[in-house]
Short mmCIF file of C-alpha atoms and ligand atoms in Angstrom, two decimals:
data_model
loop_
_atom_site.label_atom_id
_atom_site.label_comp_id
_atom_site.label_asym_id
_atom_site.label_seq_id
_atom_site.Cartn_x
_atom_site.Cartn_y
_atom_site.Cartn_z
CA UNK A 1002 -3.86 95.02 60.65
CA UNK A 1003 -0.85 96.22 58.97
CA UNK A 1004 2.86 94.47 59.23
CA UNK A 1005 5.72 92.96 56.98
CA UNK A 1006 6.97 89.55 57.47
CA UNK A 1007 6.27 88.99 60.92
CA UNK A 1008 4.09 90.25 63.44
CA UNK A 1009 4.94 88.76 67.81
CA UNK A 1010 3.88 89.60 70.92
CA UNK A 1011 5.42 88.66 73.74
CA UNK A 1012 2.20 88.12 76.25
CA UNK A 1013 -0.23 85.37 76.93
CA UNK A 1014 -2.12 84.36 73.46
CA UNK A 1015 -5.14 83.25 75.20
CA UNK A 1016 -7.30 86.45 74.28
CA UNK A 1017 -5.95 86.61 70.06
CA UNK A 1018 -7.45 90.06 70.70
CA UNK A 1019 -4.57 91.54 68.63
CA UNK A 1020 -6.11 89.71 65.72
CA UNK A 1021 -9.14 90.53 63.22
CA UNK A 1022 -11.89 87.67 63.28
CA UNK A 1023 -11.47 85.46 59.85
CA UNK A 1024 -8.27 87.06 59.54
CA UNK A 1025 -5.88 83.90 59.68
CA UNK A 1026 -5.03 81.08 56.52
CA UNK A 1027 -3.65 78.18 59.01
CA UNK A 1028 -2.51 77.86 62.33
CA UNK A 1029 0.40 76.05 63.54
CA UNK A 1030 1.45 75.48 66.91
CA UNK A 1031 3.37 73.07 69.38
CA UNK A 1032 1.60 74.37 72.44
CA UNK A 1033 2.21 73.18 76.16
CA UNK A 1034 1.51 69.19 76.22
CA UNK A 1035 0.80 69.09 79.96
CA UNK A 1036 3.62 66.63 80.50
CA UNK A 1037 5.79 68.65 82.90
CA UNK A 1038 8.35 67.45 80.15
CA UNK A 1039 11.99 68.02 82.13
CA UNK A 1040 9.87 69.68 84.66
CA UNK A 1041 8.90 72.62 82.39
CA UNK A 1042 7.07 75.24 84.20
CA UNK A 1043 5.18 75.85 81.27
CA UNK A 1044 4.17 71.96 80.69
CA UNK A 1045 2.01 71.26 83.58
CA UNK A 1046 -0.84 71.37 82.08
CA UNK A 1047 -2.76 71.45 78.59
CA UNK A 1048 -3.93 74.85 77.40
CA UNK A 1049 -7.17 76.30 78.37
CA UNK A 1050 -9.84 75.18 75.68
CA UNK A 1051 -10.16 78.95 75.45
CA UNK A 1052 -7.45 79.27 73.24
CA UNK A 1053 -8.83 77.29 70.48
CA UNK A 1054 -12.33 78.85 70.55
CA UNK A 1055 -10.60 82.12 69.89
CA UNK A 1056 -8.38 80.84 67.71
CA UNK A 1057 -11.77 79.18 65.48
CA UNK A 1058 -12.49 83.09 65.11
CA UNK A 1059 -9.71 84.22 63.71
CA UNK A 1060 -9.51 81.91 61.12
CA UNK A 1061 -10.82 81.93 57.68
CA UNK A 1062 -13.60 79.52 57.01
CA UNK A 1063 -11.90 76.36 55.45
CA UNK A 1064 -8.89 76.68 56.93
CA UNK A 1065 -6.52 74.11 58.36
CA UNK A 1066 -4.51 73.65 61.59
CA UNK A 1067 -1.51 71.51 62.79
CA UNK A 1068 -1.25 71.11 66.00
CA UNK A 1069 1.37 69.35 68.21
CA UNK A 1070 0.63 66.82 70.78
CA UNK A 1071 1.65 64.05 73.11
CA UNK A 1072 0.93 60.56 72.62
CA UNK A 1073 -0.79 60.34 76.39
CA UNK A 1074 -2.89 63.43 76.37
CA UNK A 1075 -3.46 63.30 72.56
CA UNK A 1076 -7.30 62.47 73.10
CA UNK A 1077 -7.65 65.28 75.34
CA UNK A 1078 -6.70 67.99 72.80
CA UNK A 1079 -8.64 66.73 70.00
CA UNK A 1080 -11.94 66.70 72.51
CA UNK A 1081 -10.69 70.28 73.35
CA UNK A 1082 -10.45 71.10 69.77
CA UNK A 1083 -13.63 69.36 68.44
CA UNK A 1084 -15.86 71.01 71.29
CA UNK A 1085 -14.38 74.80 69.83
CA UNK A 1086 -15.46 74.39 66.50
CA UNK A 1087 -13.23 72.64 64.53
CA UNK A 1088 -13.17 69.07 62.45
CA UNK A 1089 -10.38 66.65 63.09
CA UNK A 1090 -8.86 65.90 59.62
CA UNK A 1091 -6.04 63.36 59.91
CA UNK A 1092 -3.44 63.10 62.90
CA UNK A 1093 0.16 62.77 61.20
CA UNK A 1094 2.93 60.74 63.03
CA UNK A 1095 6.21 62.52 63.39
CA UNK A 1096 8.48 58.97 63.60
CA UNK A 1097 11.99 58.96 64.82
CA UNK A 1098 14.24 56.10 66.08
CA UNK A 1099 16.27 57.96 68.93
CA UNK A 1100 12.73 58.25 71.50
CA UNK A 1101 14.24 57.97 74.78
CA UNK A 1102 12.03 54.91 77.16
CA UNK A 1103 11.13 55.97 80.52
CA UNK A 1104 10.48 53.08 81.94
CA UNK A 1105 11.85 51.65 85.57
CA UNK A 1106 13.30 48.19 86.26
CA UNK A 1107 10.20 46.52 88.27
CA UNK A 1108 12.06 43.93 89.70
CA UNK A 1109 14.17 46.60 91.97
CA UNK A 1110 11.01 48.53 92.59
CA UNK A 1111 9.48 45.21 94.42
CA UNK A 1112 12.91 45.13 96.65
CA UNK A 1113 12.33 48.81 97.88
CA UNK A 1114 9.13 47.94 98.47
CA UNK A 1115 9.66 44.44 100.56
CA UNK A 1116 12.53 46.58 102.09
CA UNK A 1117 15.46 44.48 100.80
CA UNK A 1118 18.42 46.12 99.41
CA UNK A 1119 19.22 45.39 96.09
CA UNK A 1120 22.54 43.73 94.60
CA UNK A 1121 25.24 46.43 93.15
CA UNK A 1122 26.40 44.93 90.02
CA UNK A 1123 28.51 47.39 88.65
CA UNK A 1124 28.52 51.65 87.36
CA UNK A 1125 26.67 53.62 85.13
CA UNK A 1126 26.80 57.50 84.23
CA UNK A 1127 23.57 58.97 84.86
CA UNK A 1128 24.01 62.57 82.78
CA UNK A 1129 21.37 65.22 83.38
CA UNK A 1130 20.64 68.65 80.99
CA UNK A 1131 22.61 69.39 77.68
CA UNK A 1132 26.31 70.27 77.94
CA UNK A 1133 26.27 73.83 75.87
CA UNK A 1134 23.72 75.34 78.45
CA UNK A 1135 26.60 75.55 80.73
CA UNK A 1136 28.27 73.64 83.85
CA UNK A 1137 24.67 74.69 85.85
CA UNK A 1138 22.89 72.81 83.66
CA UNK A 1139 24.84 69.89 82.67
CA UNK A 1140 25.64 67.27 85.46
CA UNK A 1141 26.95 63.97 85.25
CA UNK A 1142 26.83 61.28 88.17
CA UNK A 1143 28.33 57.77 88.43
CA UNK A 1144 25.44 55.92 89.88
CA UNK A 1145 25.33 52.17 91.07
CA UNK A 1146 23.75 49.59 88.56
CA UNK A 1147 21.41 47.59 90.61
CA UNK A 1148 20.12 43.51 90.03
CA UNK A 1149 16.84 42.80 91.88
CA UNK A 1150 17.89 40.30 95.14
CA UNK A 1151 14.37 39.21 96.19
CA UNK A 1152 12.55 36.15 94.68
CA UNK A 1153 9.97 37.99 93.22
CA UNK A 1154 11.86 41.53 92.18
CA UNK A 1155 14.17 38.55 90.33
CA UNK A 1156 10.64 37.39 88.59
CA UNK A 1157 9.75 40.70 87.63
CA UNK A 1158 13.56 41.70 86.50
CA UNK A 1159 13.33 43.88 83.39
CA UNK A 1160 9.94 44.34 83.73
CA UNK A 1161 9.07 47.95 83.06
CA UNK A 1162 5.95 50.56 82.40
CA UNK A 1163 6.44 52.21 79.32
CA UNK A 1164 7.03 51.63 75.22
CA UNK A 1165 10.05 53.48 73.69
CA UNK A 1166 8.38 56.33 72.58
CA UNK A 1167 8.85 56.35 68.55
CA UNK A 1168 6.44 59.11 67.51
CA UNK A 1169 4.92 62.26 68.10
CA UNK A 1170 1.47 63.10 66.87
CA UNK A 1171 0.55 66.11 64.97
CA UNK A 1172 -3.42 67.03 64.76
CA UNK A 1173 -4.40 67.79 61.93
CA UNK A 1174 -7.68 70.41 62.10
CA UNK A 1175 -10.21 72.26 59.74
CA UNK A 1176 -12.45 75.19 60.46
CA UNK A 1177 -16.04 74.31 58.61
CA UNK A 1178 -16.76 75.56 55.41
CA UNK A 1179 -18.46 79.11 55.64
CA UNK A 1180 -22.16 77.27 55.60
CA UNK A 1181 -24.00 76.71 51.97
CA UNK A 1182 -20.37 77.28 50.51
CA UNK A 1183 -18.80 74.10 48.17
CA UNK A 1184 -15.03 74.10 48.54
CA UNK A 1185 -14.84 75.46 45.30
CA UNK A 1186 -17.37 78.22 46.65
CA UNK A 1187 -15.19 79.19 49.72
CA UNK A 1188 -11.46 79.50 48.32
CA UNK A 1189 -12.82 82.08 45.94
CA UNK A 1190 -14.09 84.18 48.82
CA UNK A 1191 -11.52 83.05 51.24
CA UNK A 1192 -8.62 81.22 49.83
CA UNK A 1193 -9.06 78.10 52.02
CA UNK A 1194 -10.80 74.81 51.85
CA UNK A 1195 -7.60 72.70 50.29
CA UNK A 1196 -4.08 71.21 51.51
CA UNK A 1197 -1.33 72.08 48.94
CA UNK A 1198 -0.15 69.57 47.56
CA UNK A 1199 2.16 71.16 44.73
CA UNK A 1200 4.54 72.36 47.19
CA UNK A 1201 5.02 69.46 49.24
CA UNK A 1202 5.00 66.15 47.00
CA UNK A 1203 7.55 63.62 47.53
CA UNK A 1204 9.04 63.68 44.07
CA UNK A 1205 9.88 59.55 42.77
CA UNK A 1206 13.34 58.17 43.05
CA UNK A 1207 15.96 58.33 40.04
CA UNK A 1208 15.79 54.74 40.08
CA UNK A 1209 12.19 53.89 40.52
CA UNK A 1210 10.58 52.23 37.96
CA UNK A 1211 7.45 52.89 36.28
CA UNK A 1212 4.73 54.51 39.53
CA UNK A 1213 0.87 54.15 38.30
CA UNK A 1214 -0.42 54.57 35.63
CA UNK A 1215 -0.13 58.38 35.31
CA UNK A 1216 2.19 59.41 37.41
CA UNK A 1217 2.32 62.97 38.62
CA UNK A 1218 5.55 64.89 37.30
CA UNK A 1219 6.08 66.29 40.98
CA UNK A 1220 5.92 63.28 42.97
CA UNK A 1221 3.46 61.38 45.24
CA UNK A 1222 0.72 63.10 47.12
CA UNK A 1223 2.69 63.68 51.11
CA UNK A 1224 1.45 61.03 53.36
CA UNK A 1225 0.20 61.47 56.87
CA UNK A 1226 4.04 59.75 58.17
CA UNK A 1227 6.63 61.93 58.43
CA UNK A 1228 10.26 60.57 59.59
CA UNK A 1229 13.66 61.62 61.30
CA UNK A 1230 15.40 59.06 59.12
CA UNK A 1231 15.54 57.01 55.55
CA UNK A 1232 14.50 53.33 56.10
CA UNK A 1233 15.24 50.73 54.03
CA UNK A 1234 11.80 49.31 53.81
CA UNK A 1235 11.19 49.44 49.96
CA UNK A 1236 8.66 51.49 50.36
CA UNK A 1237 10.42 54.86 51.44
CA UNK A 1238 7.97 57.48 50.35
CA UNK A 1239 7.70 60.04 53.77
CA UNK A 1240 9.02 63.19 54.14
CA UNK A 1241 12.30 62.63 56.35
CA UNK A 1242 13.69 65.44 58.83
CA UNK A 1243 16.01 64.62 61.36
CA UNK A 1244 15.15 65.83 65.35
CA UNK A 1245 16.76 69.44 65.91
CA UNK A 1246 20.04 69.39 67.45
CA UNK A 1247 20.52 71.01 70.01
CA UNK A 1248 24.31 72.38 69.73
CA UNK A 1249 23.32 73.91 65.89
CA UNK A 1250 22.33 77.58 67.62
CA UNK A 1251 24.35 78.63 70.50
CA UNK A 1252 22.25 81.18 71.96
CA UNK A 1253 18.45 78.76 71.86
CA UNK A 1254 18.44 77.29 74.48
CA UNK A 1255 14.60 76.19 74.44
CA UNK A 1256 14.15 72.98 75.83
CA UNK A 1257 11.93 71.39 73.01
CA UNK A 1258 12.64 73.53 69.58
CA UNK A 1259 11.27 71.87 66.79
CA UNK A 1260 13.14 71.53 63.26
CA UNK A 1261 12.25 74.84 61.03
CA UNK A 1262 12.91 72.20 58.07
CA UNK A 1263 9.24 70.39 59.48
CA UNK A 1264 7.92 73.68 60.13
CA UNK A 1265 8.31 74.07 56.29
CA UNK A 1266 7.00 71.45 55.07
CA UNK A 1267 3.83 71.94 57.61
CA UNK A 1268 3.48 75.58 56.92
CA UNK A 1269 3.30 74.61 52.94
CA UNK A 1270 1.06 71.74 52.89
CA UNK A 1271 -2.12 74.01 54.93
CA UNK A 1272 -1.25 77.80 52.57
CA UNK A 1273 -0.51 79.23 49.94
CA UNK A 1274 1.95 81.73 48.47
CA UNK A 1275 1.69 85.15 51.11
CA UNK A 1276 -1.06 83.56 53.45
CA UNK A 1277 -0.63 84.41 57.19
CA UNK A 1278 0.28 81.66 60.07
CA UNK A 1279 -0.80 82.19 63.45
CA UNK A 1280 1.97 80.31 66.15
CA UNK A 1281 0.26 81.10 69.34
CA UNK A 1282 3.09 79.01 71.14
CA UNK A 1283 5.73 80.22 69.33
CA UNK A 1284 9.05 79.36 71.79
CA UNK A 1285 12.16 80.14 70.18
CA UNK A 1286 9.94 80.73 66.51
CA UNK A 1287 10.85 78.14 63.96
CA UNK A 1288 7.32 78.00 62.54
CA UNK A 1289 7.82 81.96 62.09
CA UNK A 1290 11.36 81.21 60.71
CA UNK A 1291 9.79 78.24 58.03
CA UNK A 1292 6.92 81.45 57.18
CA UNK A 1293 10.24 83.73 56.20
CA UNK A 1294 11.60 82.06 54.20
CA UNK A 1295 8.63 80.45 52.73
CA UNK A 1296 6.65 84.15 51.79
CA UNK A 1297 4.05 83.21 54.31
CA UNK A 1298 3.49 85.64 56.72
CA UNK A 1299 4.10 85.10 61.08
CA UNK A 1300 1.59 86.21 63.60
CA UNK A 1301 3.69 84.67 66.91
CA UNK A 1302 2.75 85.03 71.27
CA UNK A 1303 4.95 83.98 73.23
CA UNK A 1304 4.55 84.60 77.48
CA UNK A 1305 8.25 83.54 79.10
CA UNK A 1306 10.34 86.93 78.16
CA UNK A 1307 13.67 84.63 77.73
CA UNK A 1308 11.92 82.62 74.94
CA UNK A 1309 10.19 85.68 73.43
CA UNK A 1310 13.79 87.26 72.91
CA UNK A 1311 15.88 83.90 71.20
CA UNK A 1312 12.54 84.41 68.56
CA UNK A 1313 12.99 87.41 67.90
CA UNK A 1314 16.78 87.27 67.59
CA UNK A 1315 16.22 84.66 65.04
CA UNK A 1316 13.35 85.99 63.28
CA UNK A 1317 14.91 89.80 62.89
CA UNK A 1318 18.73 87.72 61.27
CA UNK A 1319 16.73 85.30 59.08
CA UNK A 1320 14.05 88.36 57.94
CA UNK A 1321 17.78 90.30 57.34
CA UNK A 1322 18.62 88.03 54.69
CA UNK A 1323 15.13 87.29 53.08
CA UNK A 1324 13.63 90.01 50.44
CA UNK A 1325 10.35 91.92 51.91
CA UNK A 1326 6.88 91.64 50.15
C1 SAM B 2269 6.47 73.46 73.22
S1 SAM B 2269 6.97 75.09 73.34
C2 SAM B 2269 7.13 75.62 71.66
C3 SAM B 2269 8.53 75.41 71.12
C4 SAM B 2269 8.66 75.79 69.65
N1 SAM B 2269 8.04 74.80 68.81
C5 SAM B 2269 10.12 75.98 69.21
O1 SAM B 2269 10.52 75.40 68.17
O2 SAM B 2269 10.86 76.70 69.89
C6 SAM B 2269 5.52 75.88 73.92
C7 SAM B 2269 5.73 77.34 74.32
O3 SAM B 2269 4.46 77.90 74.69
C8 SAM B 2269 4.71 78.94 75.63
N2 SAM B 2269 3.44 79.28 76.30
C9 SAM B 2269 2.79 78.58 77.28
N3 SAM B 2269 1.62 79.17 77.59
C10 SAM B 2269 1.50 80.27 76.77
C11 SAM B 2269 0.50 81.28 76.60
N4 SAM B 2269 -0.62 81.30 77.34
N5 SAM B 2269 0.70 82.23 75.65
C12 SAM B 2269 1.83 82.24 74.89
N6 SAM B 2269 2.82 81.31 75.03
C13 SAM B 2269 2.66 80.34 75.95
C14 SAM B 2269 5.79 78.36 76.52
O4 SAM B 2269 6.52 79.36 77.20
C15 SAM B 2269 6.64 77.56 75.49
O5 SAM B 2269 7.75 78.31 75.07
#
């Protein structure tokens, strides 16, 4: 299989039949999460366990995979993943502050239900879609806030069914070892088997005092937190990238585009200077975009045609600007 930087199809992934068997250093993906996430018709459901047995065949032995997931159907996709082949390594947590909750006020659902209408305590804008979609898809409504009036929906005011969601998961996944291989054994004939760590330490603050005995020049190892913003915990060691916003490109409009500054930092810690990705869920491409400019190089599907076309828009300008190997 011959190509340059990046290599994308835009047709179901399902098959990988495009792909040579052992062929692939690391895949990373951010598939469907079966959420129906703002009603989504690609979210409905989880992919087909199909995909990840082919997927354990075109990569090298020892290599690693990061995969994407929702907190609720988490379990599901490492079952999925685990039954084709491959070993669950870590699961990293992607933590932001801004998680929306989804929860309902209990108290007014227990009027509706005993049939009483509820008190109308004042207004509240209820805004649907993102503003630079266009008019279709932004809408805002003034909506009536609502006070439970029944004895119980007054018990059970507040009340709701959800946690403010403050992380997403990432899976973290290995294909075995080719068998009677040590690691050592199995990057010489492959060149996987190890995370890199020299690219993606967290290098010490100016002011930090002596760290450990022998502290590395580069930093500290990259834990398996990652967050959106800087606390002030004293102990602020975790790669930090803020949530993608969604203004910064006018022509992606992809509903759930992740930030090609995480891509990065995932595509570097699972290969190694010119080692191919396969993104098998590509969307708009920001892992292929982190590969660019990174020397690693893209193998991207991608089924809905609109999708397909913001990737490749983005992939051809950054590749315009990046020098070939
Ligand atoms: C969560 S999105 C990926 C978004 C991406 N991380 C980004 O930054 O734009 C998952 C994508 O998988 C695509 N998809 C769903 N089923 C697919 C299939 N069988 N083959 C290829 N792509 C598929 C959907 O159209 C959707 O764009």
């Amino acid at each position: 299989m011959m190509f340059n930087m990046f290599q994308i199809y835009n047709k179901s992934s399902y098959s990988l039949e495009d792909i040579e068997d052992n062929y692939i250093d690391s895949i990373i993906t951010d598939p469907p999460y079966g959420i129906s996430y703002q009603n989504n018709y690609w979210d409905k459901d989880l992919p087909d366990k199909e995909i990840w047995e082919n997927s354990l065949k075109k990569i090298k032995p020892g290599g690693f995979g990061l995969i994407f997931s929702s907190v609720r159907l988490m379990h599901r996709l490492m079952v999925d993943l685990e039954d084709s082949g491959f070993l669950i390594k870590d699961v990293l947590f992607w933590a932001y502050l801004n998680g929306m909750p989804k929860s309902r006020n209990v108290g007014l659902l227990i009027d509706s239900e005993l049939n009483i209408e509820s008190e109308k305590v004042g207004e509240y804008k209820y805004v649907q879609g993102y503003k630079k979609n266009g008019a279709d898809n932004y809408k805002v409504e003034k909506k009536h806030k609502l006070s439970p009036s029944s004895e119980l929906g007054k018990k059970y005011d507040g009340a709701g069914l959800g946690l403010k969601p403050a992380y997403e998961p990432i899976i973290l996944i290995q294909k075995p070892l080719e068998k009677g291989l040590n690691v050592a054994q199995n990057i010489i004939k492959y060149g996987t088997g190890a995370l890199n760590f020299e690219e993606t330490r967290l290098p010490y603050d100016d002011n930090e005092g002596k760290v450990g005995h022998n502290p590395h020049e580069k930093g500290r190892v990259p834990a398996n937190i990652l967050r959106t913003d800087k606390f002030e915990d004293g102990y602020d060691k975790f790669f930090v990238v803020p949530k993608v916003r969604q203004s910064k490109e006018y022509f992606n409009f992809h509903p759930t585009v992740k930030p090609v500054e995480l891509m990065q930092h995932l595509v570097k810690l699972t290969t190694f200077d010119e080692q191919i990705v396969l993104d098998p869920f590509m969307g708009s491409g920001s892992t292929g975009l982190a590969c660019i400019e990174l020397k690693r190089k893209f193998i991207g599907y991608e089924l809905d045609v609109d999708y397909f076309t913001i990737a490749k828009k983005r992939l051809e300008d950054r590749n315009k600007v990046q020098t070939l190997f």
